[in-house]
């Protein structure tokens, strides 16, 4: 009787609980939505837009729509027919009058060097639309480049709507006149070097941070709490100091009249000041300094959790300190080493400010070129493509980091 | 786990001394920039060299009397305060939601929310520049405040979520069972208890904005130049002693923020200790 009563009441209660729970979950999701909407507008859509710009090929289709349409029928062999020449002449005249011929000229100049001159001078000299049937001869007479297949394949390859041109260029590849992927010409092939340099600096800085950070983290983890808290200030204060302040200080320290050179000269160790800044040495020095806390903090948090009993047990069983360290202690700190190294590497490859200020021309990392093409030469396609490659590298590493750091709180605060 | 080191054999002692020595050297390396730049800002000379020929406050006077630097300080504070307030509002509300939300999509949402922290700032800056320029959001405060908020919110979410983890939800349920509406529960029960966490979140957010320069380089017009932005161009051209004075001012601000954080952390721990 009692059981039946309970069982009968049980069903609606369960349902009511479920409904209440669902309402609670919806309300919880509702609280997260404003932030998601905000990030969509200020972060996700802008980055998606940047990636889209790396494949977007809008200039030529917009400025030369008739030519693009006429070239659709061209098989790429020999020269296109008279209609294509007539369309080109019409497009050039229209674009010149609208004032946007330079936009297409710039895009086409990426494919064939000197195309800008060809197109702009044609625009200047083409007074009126050639009579029917004479467009080809008129154009070739104005600029002989129109009689070459290369010029036409350039227009066809830039006809959009999407292009792999920028992404290929970002890894030093290009397409030849036959649309096959080949290595880019020597004078344009610089990005593979830039990426290698970026990873090399990232790797070097990570290694330096690990070597320098390990003893500090060990010391902090093994001192009495009071003293380790005190020493922690030496790690946290530089960590909280502005990046610009620290970079500025390193320039002051390392410049030719700086403290290091001054002391070395005073000691009589050197006669001439050493060149310590605006080169790779300065980049390693400043970047290691900036990123060292990101190594120390995760290492420290892992080392705090390593019980000293293991080391004591190893020692009591007769293991010499080195063996005990290598076989007992080190393996237990691997999660911290992994997290610290990944974190430092991820942050290092994205760095812009420090190398820009303390590096030379040959020490600039990929971020520098992304900013350079965005603001200086306004080659947004290439800037976006380089950004897309950097973003991909970062995301892959960050996913790895997320798996490694899952369930552990490791960051005391990331700053860039 | 403290005071666990009791050297026994000679080799252990040698290893410990080696650790102490190398760690001390590294800690010195970490402090070196601050140790080097602070005295130089008090130098009476235009040259940034040691030994100092004499002491003077002229570079601090320069800073205070320079319209350019004071304007930059003002911009930094305006943008920093506005973006930390905005990221506090968005981040705290989202953290409250994330703490209760159970779904298989939660890790993905969390990854999205935290991603501005990991994506290189140059990429964020360039993407936002492309997106904001046609909307008229470059060269004004609003655009910078929005992007700094996006960069700062992950820190708020991390800090506030950590505080919420240690928050006893039965207290909120008790308030609800006594008839308090959710908003009242939040205001009277949850908010006072998580306030230290919120304050550290706000500090992190402010620090993020206060130190950020890459987005300012791309998005700001001449009117919105912040302190780090002015320092960036100052370092590029020629480091004047005034920059060292600015650097010291910034360092003092960092010290204040760090002390405030440490105070909040201790208070929080004490509260937790009392509760448990």
XYZ file of C-alpha atoms in Angstrom:
692
model
C 0.000 0.000 0.000
C 2.680 2.434 1.031
C 4.941 1.222 -1.760
C 2.184 1.661 -4.332
C 1.472 5.144 -3.085
C 5.116 6.138 -3.290
C 5.479 4.591 -6.710
C 2.420 6.456 -7.978
C 3.670 9.800 -6.696
C 7.137 9.072 -7.938
C 6.444 9.563 -11.642
C 5.095 13.124 -11.676
C 7.744 14.172 -9.157
C 10.483 12.792 -11.373
C 9.017 14.584 -14.354
C 8.670 17.791 -12.405
C 12.260 17.537 -11.234
C 13.379 16.916 -14.780
C 11.445 19.917 -16.003
C 12.919 22.090 -13.250
C 16.373 20.839 -14.100
C 15.865 21.587 -17.784
C 14.725 25.121 -16.933
C 17.795 25.531 -14.755
C 20.058 24.385 -17.584
C 18.416 26.773 -20.019
C 18.847 29.615 -17.562
C 22.521 28.664 -17.128
C 23.021 28.657 -20.894
C 21.230 32.008 -21.030
C 23.856 33.452 -18.717
C 26.689 32.295 -20.993
C 25.063 33.590 -24.170
C 25.827 37.331 -23.746
C 29.553 36.595 -23.562
C 29.369 34.226 -26.523
C 27.506 36.861 -28.547
C 30.065 39.474 -27.569
C 33.001 37.234 -28.537
C 31.266 36.372 -31.779
C 31.280 40.056 -32.696
C 34.702 41.056 -31.352
C 36.729 37.907 -31.871
C 35.266 34.973 -33.776
C 33.742 36.760 -36.765
C 36.805 39.029 -37.176
C 39.163 36.039 -37.193
C 36.886 34.092 -39.524
C 36.857 37.186 -41.742
C 40.637 37.250 -41.718
C 40.786 33.612 -42.782
C 38.269 34.338 -45.527
C 40.481 37.197 -46.747
C 43.305 34.694 -47.246
C 41.299 32.951 -50.004
C 39.030 35.793 -51.145
C 39.826 36.903 -54.705
C 37.597 39.884 -55.328
C 39.696 42.525 -57.095
C 39.827 41.221 -60.659
C 36.208 39.943 -60.835
C 34.985 43.277 -59.523
C 37.111 45.553 -61.680
C 37.158 43.444 -64.871
C 33.856 41.536 -64.928
C 33.543 41.321 -68.727
C 37.078 40.020 -69.189
C 36.536 37.392 -66.493
C 33.332 36.284 -68.224
C 35.020 36.186 -71.639
C 37.981 34.189 -70.319
C 35.688 31.479 -68.964
C 35.495 30.067 -72.487
C 39.280 30.244 -73.024
C 41.032 26.899 -72.627
C 44.330 28.478 -71.647
C 46.112 27.488 -74.859
C 47.472 30.176 -77.184
C 45.871 33.608 -76.950
C 42.192 34.182 -76.166
C 39.863 35.287 -78.985
C 38.922 38.760 -80.157
C 35.905 38.989 -77.784
C 38.236 38.682 -74.766
C 40.415 41.514 -76.070
C 37.341 43.672 -76.686
C 36.040 42.872 -73.174
C 39.424 43.740 -71.689
C 39.504 47.082 -73.508
C 35.976 47.883 -72.276
C 36.816 46.850 -68.700
C 40.024 48.876 -68.655
C 38.242 51.997 -69.895
C 35.402 51.568 -67.396
C 37.809 50.925 -64.523
C 39.958 53.902 -65.465
C 36.896 56.155 -65.404
C 35.753 54.665 -62.079
C 39.266 55.088 -60.728
C 39.744 51.513 -59.546
C 42.086 50.178 -62.223
C 44.974 50.312 -59.732
C 43.140 47.843 -57.456
C 43.197 45.147 -60.135
C 46.682 46.204 -61.248
C 48.008 45.606 -57.743
C 46.427 42.163 -57.490
C 47.730 41.116 -60.929
C 51.182 42.433 -60.151
C 51.441 39.728 -57.433
C 51.107 37.097 -60.188
C 53.269 38.687 -62.887
C 55.853 41.241 -61.958
C 55.410 44.371 -64.085
C 51.722 43.788 -64.697
C 50.868 46.999 -62.908
C 52.787 49.037 -65.513
C 51.193 47.110 -68.366
C 47.671 47.645 -67.105
C 48.059 51.260 -65.997
C 49.832 52.370 -69.188
C 47.185 50.611 -71.261
C 44.588 52.495 -69.246
C 46.343 55.763 -69.993
C 46.834 55.163 -73.725
C 43.513 53.561 -74.578
C 41.608 56.667 -75.600
C 38.496 55.009 -76.984
C 36.968 51.580 -77.419
C 38.683 49.907 -80.447
C 36.484 49.315 -83.505
C 34.979 45.819 -83.665
C 37.583 43.254 -84.736
C 40.591 45.460 -84.009
C 40.774 45.160 -80.204
C 43.517 42.533 -80.271
C 45.820 44.500 -82.579
C 45.148 47.787 -80.767
C 45.975 46.369 -77.339
C 49.117 44.552 -78.457
C 50.243 47.741 -80.165
C 49.823 49.663 -76.904
C 51.495 47.026 -74.714
C 53.223 43.980 -76.248
C 52.530 42.079 -73.002
C 48.943 41.543 -74.211
C 50.352 39.338 -76.945
C 51.771 36.949 -74.342
C 49.849 34.034 -72.946
C 51.303 34.684 -69.486
C 49.361 37.935 -69.098
C 46.097 36.189 -69.856
C 46.737 33.221 -67.571
C 47.492 35.774 -64.854
C 44.054 37.358 -65.285
C 42.375 33.971 -65.489
C 44.139 32.740 -62.320
C 43.019 35.859 -60.460
C 39.401 35.570 -61.660
C 38.155 34.339 -58.292
C 35.900 33.900 -56.492
C 38.471 32.135 -54.316
C 42.180 31.654 -54.735
C 44.855 29.496 -53.200
C 47.413 32.107 -54.259
C 47.989 33.744 -50.854
C 47.988 30.514 -48.873
C 50.491 28.998 -51.303
C 52.591 32.163 -51.176
C 52.641 31.955 -47.386
C 54.551 28.683 -47.698
C 56.652 29.811 -50.670
C 54.662 28.018 -53.365
C 52.995 29.355 -56.466
C 51.194 28.149 -59.566
C 52.889 28.292 -62.953
C 51.190 29.149 -66.250
C 49.922 25.560 -66.478
C 48.279 25.811 -63.060
C 50.677 23.352 -61.443
C 51.985 24.042 -57.934
C 55.701 24.848 -58.024
C 58.245 26.527 -55.774
C 58.000 30.313 -55.754
C 60.747 32.347 -57.434
C 63.803 32.841 -55.241
C 63.196 36.541 -54.597
C 59.682 35.943 -53.284
C 60.445 32.798 -51.298
C 61.048 34.191 -47.821
C 58.199 32.917 -45.672
C 59.426 29.390 -45.134
C 62.553 30.981 -43.673
C 60.406 33.281 -41.535
C 58.359 30.359 -40.201
C 61.499 28.317 -39.551
C 63.020 31.307 -37.767
C 59.847 31.775 -35.717
C 59.854 28.143 -34.624
C 63.602 28.214 -34.038
C 63.333 31.263 -31.758
C 60.278 29.731 -30.070
C 62.156 26.493 -29.507
C 65.301 28.257 -28.252
C 63.333 30.457 -25.852
C 61.412 27.417 -24.574
C 64.650 25.501 -23.943
C 66.232 28.465 -22.173
C 63.133 28.954 -20.031
C 63.144 25.291 -19.046
C 66.840 25.314 -18.141
C 66.550 28.546 -16.152
C 63.110 27.903 -14.716
C 63.645 24.388 -13.403
C 66.009 25.205 -10.503
C 63.889 28.205 -9.513
C 60.691 26.163 -9.442
C 62.508 23.423 -7.517
C 63.817 25.878 -4.961
C 60.426 27.556 -4.520
C 58.701 24.189 -4.149
C 61.159 22.915 -1.534
C 61.580 25.940 0.683
C 59.416 26.547 3.750
C 56.190 28.302 2.684
C 57.072 31.650 4.215
C 60.377 31.926 2.429
C 59.075 30.565 -0.863
C 56.226 33.119 -0.790
C 58.799 35.826 -0.330
C 60.927 34.590 -3.233
C 57.789 34.220 -5.341
C 57.661 38.022 -5.432
C 60.838 37.935 -7.505
C 58.951 35.885 -10.085
C 55.601 37.665 -9.889
C 56.835 41.238 -9.871
C 58.586 41.022 -13.269
C 55.614 38.976 -14.498
C 53.271 41.831 -13.629
C 55.567 44.527 -14.908
C 54.559 45.932 -18.270
C 56.063 44.189 -21.272
C 57.125 47.559 -22.648
C 58.901 48.452 -19.405
C 60.849 45.209 -19.436
C 61.757 45.489 -23.104
C 62.836 49.085 -22.590
C 64.958 48.056 -19.603
C 66.713 45.342 -21.596
C 67.656 47.866 -24.246
C 69.073 50.134 -21.539
C 70.997 47.224 -20.009
C 72.345 45.747 -23.221
C 73.072 48.810 -25.368
C 76.667 49.626 -26.238
C 76.946 52.198 -23.412
C 74.794 50.001 -21.179
C 75.471 48.365 -17.865
C 76.726 45.032 -19.199
C 79.136 46.558 -21.694
C 80.220 49.154 -19.158
C 81.005 46.551 -16.512
C 82.851 44.300 -18.938
C 84.962 47.198 -20.136
C 85.631 48.362 -16.597
C 86.764 44.839 -15.725
C 89.062 44.959 -18.732
C 87.485 41.869 -20.306
C 86.670 43.660 -23.560
C 88.023 46.717 -25.343
C 85.153 47.409 -27.699
C 81.525 47.277 -26.604
C 79.836 44.036 -27.634
C 76.771 44.159 -29.819
C 74.164 42.703 -27.472
C 70.981 44.250 -28.792
C 69.158 44.588 -32.116
C 70.287 41.059 -32.905
C 69.306 37.471 -32.079
C 71.055 37.593 -28.705
C 68.883 40.497 -27.591
C 65.737 38.698 -28.783
C 66.608 35.551 -26.809
C 67.506 37.576 -23.734
C 64.356 39.715 -23.643
C 61.935 36.983 -24.717
C 63.318 34.476 -22.227
C 62.910 37.074 -19.530
C 59.328 37.815 -20.515
C 58.281 34.166 -20.783
C 60.242 32.640 -17.890
C 57.382 33.039 -15.338
C 55.101 31.049 -17.667
C 57.533 28.158 -17.239
C 58.192 28.593 -13.531
C 54.544 28.769 -12.422
C 53.304 25.464 -13.944
C 56.551 23.710 -12.929
C 56.147 25.020 -9.397
C 52.537 23.901 -9.094
C 53.482 20.366 -10.176
C 56.582 20.214 -7.983
C 54.556 21.256 -4.930
C 52.613 18.067 -5.351
C 55.634 15.743 -5.553
C 55.971 14.025 -2.218
C 59.502 14.159 -0.766
C 58.896 10.658 0.577
C 59.739 9.204 -2.843
C 63.146 10.826 -2.906
C 63.801 9.757 0.655
C 62.771 6.236 -0.209
C 65.107 6.241 -3.210
C 67.967 7.532 -1.093
C 67.313 4.995 1.628
C 67.426 2.238 -0.969
C 70.890 3.442 -1.911
C 70.238 5.480 -5.073
C 72.809 8.238 -5.589
C 71.160 11.716 -5.850
C 71.592 11.931 -9.618
C 69.929 8.560 -10.187
C 67.166 9.388 -7.730
C 66.604 12.720 -9.443
C 66.579 11.318 -12.968
C 64.486 8.234 -12.242
C 62.206 9.344 -9.430
C 61.859 13.117 -9.362
C 62.084 14.127 -13.023
C 59.393 11.715 -14.288
C 56.958 13.105 -11.729
C 57.471 16.652 -13.008
C 56.847 15.707 -16.665
C 53.277 17.141 -16.664
C 54.640 20.482 -15.483
C 57.471 20.411 -18.012
C 55.037 19.584 -20.795
C 52.556 22.275 -19.823
C 55.243 24.916 -19.281
C 57.046 24.158 -22.544
C 53.856 24.158 -24.611
C 52.657 27.377 -22.998
C 55.959 29.168 -23.535
C 56.245 27.898 -27.109
C 52.667 28.925 -27.990
C 53.208 32.412 -26.585
C 56.688 32.745 -28.128
C 55.691 32.010 -31.725
C 53.006 34.702 -31.561
C 55.312 37.407 -30.231
C 55.506 40.709 -31.987
C 56.435 43.591 -29.697
C 59.662 42.288 -28.174
C 61.351 41.122 -31.415
C 60.170 44.299 -33.139
C 61.952 46.405 -30.521
C 65.095 44.416 -29.693
C 65.638 42.396 -32.868
C 67.338 43.269 -36.116
C 65.853 42.916 -39.585
C 66.840 39.233 -39.665
C 65.211 38.458 -36.303
C 61.640 39.406 -37.089
C 59.105 36.685 -36.520
C 55.952 35.852 -38.405
C 53.781 38.295 -36.430
C 55.913 41.151 -37.691
C 55.162 40.262 -41.314
C 51.449 39.910 -40.577
C 51.364 43.410 -39.097
C 53.644 44.731 -41.844
C 51.439 43.498 -44.703
C 48.357 44.792 -42.920
C 49.532 48.344 -42.318
C 52.476 49.090 -44.610
C 52.058 47.450 -48.007
C 48.340 46.708 -47.545
C 48.636 43.194 -48.949
C 45.739 41.950 -46.854
C 45.501 38.604 -48.638
C 49.055 37.685 -47.759
C 48.769 39.057 -44.206
C 45.683 36.904 -43.721
C 47.308 33.812 -45.203
C 50.354 34.160 -42.939
C 47.953 34.707 -40.032
C 46.005 31.589 -40.977
C 49.171 29.457 -40.930
C 50.235 30.900 -37.550
C 46.724 30.422 -36.179
C 46.685 26.794 -37.297
C 50.023 26.103 -35.584
C 48.795 27.770 -32.407
C 45.459 25.955 -32.348
C 47.126 22.546 -32.814
C 49.522 23.257 -29.936
C 46.763 24.726 -27.764
C 44.589 21.629 -28.208
C 47.584 19.551 -27.147
C 48.059 21.844 -24.158
C 44.378 21.572 -23.269
C 44.617 17.774 -23.252
C 47.742 17.937 -21.111
C 46.469 20.521 -18.656
C 42.974 19.039 -18.456
C 41.620 19.248 -14.959
C 44.564 21.230 -13.699
C 44.736 24.964 -13.203
C 48.117 26.028 -14.468
C 48.001 29.624 -15.546
C 48.477 32.357 -13.060
C 47.471 34.702 -15.814
C 48.620 34.906 -19.386
C 49.873 38.139 -20.752
C 51.116 38.877 -24.152
C 55.162 19.952 1.792
C 57.293 22.706 3.248
C 60.672 22.440 4.874
C 61.129 18.982 3.486
C 64.735 19.467 2.588
C 67.124 18.023 5.072
C 70.460 17.436 3.353
C 72.125 14.290 4.566
C 75.005 13.241 2.361
C 77.692 15.466 0.886
C 76.478 14.981 -2.660
C 72.948 15.932 -1.621
C 74.268 19.037 0.034
C 76.286 19.941 -3.074
C 73.215 19.439 -5.270
C 71.121 21.647 -2.980
C 73.743 24.394 -2.929
C 73.989 24.232 -6.727
C 70.211 24.609 -6.927
C 70.198 27.551 -4.556
C 73.036 29.289 -6.408
C 71.597 28.800 -9.886
C 68.082 29.711 -8.767
C 69.401 32.876 -7.114
C 71.170 33.852 -10.333
C 67.961 33.321 -12.314
C 65.934 35.319 -9.795
C 68.475 38.090 -10.157
C 68.084 37.857 -13.934
C 64.316 38.194 -13.475
C 64.693 41.311 -11.344
C 67.533 42.828 -13.406
C 65.397 45.074 -15.667
C 63.566 46.625 -12.718
C 66.772 47.015 -10.704
C 68.457 48.676 -13.670
C 65.755 51.072 -14.748
C 64.552 52.488 -11.427
C 67.790 54.334 -10.482
C 68.206 55.671 -14.036
C 64.871 57.464 -13.810
C 66.274 59.504 -10.910
C 69.439 60.406 -12.786
C 70.238 64.050 -13.379
C 71.912 63.182 -16.678
C 70.391 62.789 -20.127
C 72.582 59.731 -20.696
C 71.257 56.386 -19.589
C 74.521 55.210 -18.091
C 75.967 54.287 -14.758
C 77.389 55.604 -12.475
C 74.740 58.274 -11.970
C 76.243 61.761 -11.994
C 73.607 63.012 -9.549
C 70.008 62.583 -8.459
C 67.111 64.555 -9.837
C 63.374 64.382 -10.294
C 63.468 66.294 -13.583
C 62.325 63.314 -15.680
C 59.276 62.838 -13.474
C 58.536 66.549 -13.896
C 58.907 66.033 -17.632
C 56.377 63.246 -17.502
C 53.847 65.181 -15.441
C 54.221 68.299 -17.595
C 54.042 66.524 -20.924
C 50.613 66.733 -22.530
C 51.498 63.707 -24.661
C 52.259 61.412 -21.707
C 49.392 62.641 -19.541
C 46.994 62.153 -22.425
C 48.363 58.628 -22.842
C 47.888 57.926 -19.137
C 44.337 59.238 -19.348
C 43.613 57.017 -22.377
C 45.069 53.968 -20.652
C 42.867 54.546 -17.621
C 39.716 55.237 -19.663
C 40.166 52.152 -21.837
C 41.366 49.996 -18.934
C 38.492 50.883 -16.606
C 35.819 50.641 -19.298
C 37.031 47.302 -20.612
C 37.467 45.800 -17.155
C 33.937 46.859 -16.170
C 32.542 45.384 -19.372
C 34.546 42.169 -19.080
C 33.551 41.870 -15.416
C 29.870 42.064 -16.309
C 30.128 39.588 -19.207
C 32.644 37.302 -17.511
C 30.930 37.048 -14.124
C 27.518 36.322 -15.611
C 29.048 33.721 -17.939
C 30.972 32.110 -15.071
C 27.770 31.784 -13.043
C 26.150 30.111 -16.040
C 29.127 27.836 -16.748
C 29.187 26.695 -13.116
C 25.645 25.331 -13.417
C 25.559 24.304 -17.046
C 26.002 20.608 -17.752
C 26.356 19.657 -21.385
C 28.656 17.795 -23.719
C 29.186 21.136 -25.475
C 30.633 22.746 -22.366
C 34.318 22.005 -23.152
C 33.860 23.537 -26.619
C 32.157 26.647 -25.227
C 34.878 26.957 -22.609
C 37.549 26.659 -25.296
C 35.877 29.444 -27.298
C 35.574 31.658 -24.223
C 39.236 31.177 -23.293
C 40.647 31.318 -26.830
C 41.403 35.092 -26.910
C 44.100 34.269 -24.357
C 45.899 31.805 -26.618
C 45.432 33.220 -30.114
C 48.412 35.469 -30.925
C 47.378 39.077 -30.359
C 48.558 40.054 -33.825
C 45.963 37.747 -35.360
C 43.190 39.139 -33.151
C 44.328 42.681 -33.896
C 44.478 42.188 -37.669
C 41.134 40.372 -37.792
C 39.450 43.038 -35.684
C 41.070 45.770 -37.774
C 39.634 44.325 -41.005
C 36.232 43.865 -39.367
C 36.018 47.138 -37.447
C 37.372 49.510 -40.123
C 34.267 49.446 -42.342
C 32.062 49.778 -39.236
C 33.810 52.976 -38.200
C 35.167 51.370 -35.042
C 38.816 52.251 -35.668
C 40.343 55.474 -34.451
C 37.955 55.775 -31.516
C 37.629 54.553 -27.948
C 34.736 52.173 -28.493
C 36.643 49.833 -30.817
C 39.606 49.613 -28.442
C 37.372 49.047 -25.423
C 35.557 46.246 -27.240
C 38.712 44.411 -28.304
C 40.390 44.867 -24.913
C 37.264 43.459 -23.299
C 37.502 40.402 -25.548
C 41.167 39.944 -24.564
C 40.527 40.450 -20.846
C 37.362 38.387 -20.337
C 39.131 34.966 -20.248
C 41.047 36.097 -17.160
C 37.820 37.142 -15.474
C 36.193 33.805 -16.353
C 39.174 31.847 -14.979
C 39.379 33.835 -11.744
C 35.659 33.980 -11.058
C 35.147 30.310 -11.970
C 37.908 29.348 -9.532
C 36.131 31.318 -6.809
C 32.776 29.770 -7.670
C 34.297 26.303 -7.417
C 34.945 26.872 -3.740
C 31.569 28.566 -3.261
C 29.068 26.436 -1.385
C 25.986 26.285 -3.622
C 23.829 25.024 -0.747
C 23.892 28.611 0.546
C 22.179 29.801 -2.621
C 19.709 26.936 -2.400
C 18.999 27.797 1.237
C 18.256 31.386 0.250
C 15.983 30.164 -2.547
C 14.163 27.793 -0.190
C 13.508 30.715 2.130
C 11.772 32.426 -0.745
C 14.440 34.769 -2.112
C 14.135 35.433 -5.860
C 17.303 34.558 -7.885
C 18.425 38.162 -8.241
C 18.096 38.810 -4.517
C 19.953 35.575 -3.768
C 22.733 36.703 -6.044
C 22.918 40.185 -4.536
C 22.635 39.218 -0.889
C 24.280 35.786 -0.718
C 26.466 34.939 -3.709
C 27.938 38.351 -4.506
C 29.391 39.214 -1.079
C 31.028 35.798 -0.842
C 32.639 35.786 -4.289
C 33.562 39.466 -4.188
C 37.316 38.886 -3.623
C 37.367 36.618 -6.674
C 35.552 39.266 -8.695
C 38.017 41.898 -7.566
C 41.016 39.809 -8.659
C 39.261 39.177 -11.959
C 38.827 42.923 -12.402
C 42.503 43.487 -11.610
C 43.558 40.880 -14.166
C 41.287 42.476 -16.735
C 42.607 45.953 -16.023
C 46.211 44.752 -16.177
C 45.565 43.020 -19.507
C 44.173 46.191 -21.040
C 46.704 48.461 -19.369
C 49.638 46.534 -20.851
C 48.206 45.802 -24.288
C 49.827 47.490 -27.258
C 49.390 45.421 -30.440
C 45.689 46.188 -30.951
C 46.331 49.820 -30.021
C 49.008 49.960 -32.740
C 46.463 48.879 -35.339
C 43.175 50.320 -34.131
C 43.960 53.554 -32.327
C 44.061 56.968 -33.924
C 46.422 59.655 -32.635
C 43.841 60.622 -30.012
C 43.663 57.174 -28.395
C 47.352 56.459 -27.891
C 47.847 54.659 -24.580
C 50.919 54.573 -22.333
C 52.330 51.342 -23.804
C 51.702 52.749 -27.292
C 53.633 55.934 -26.504
C 56.401 53.853 -24.957
C 56.538 51.688 -28.073
C 57.196 54.669 -30.330
C 59.483 56.226 -27.719
C 61.635 53.087 -27.563
C 61.693 52.896 -31.367
C 62.969 56.426 -31.789
C 65.331 56.984 -28.893
C 64.946 56.040 -25.277
C 64.820 59.279 -23.334
C 65.109 59.403 -19.543
C 61.440 60.428 -19.473
C 60.588 56.930 -20.688
C 62.456 55.469 -17.714
C 60.346 57.676 -15.415
C 57.182 56.428 -17.138
C 58.488 52.877 -16.781
C 58.911 53.353 -13.050
C 55.402 54.791 -12.738
C 54.052 51.753 -14.588
C 56.076 49.429 -12.360
C 54.682 51.098 -9.245
C 51.177 50.552 -10.622
C 52.062 46.871 -11.168
C 53.320 46.589 -7.603
C 50.055 48.081 -6.322
C 48.005 45.651 -8.398
C 50.118 42.711 -7.287
C 49.775 43.715 -3.634
C 46.022 44.099 -4.026
C 45.834 40.632 -5.596
C 47.918 39.112 -2.827
C 45.707 40.801 -0.223
C 42.587 39.421 -1.913
C 44.104 35.958 -2.136
C 44.989 35.895 1.556
C 41.585 37.245 2.532
C 39.940 34.589 0.425
C 42.051 31.870 2.007
C 41.247 33.160 5.460
C 37.530 33.169 4.666
C 37.792 29.651 3.340
C 39.713 28.623 6.414
C 36.986 30.024 8.666
C 34.232 28.358 6.679
C 35.894 24.969 6.623
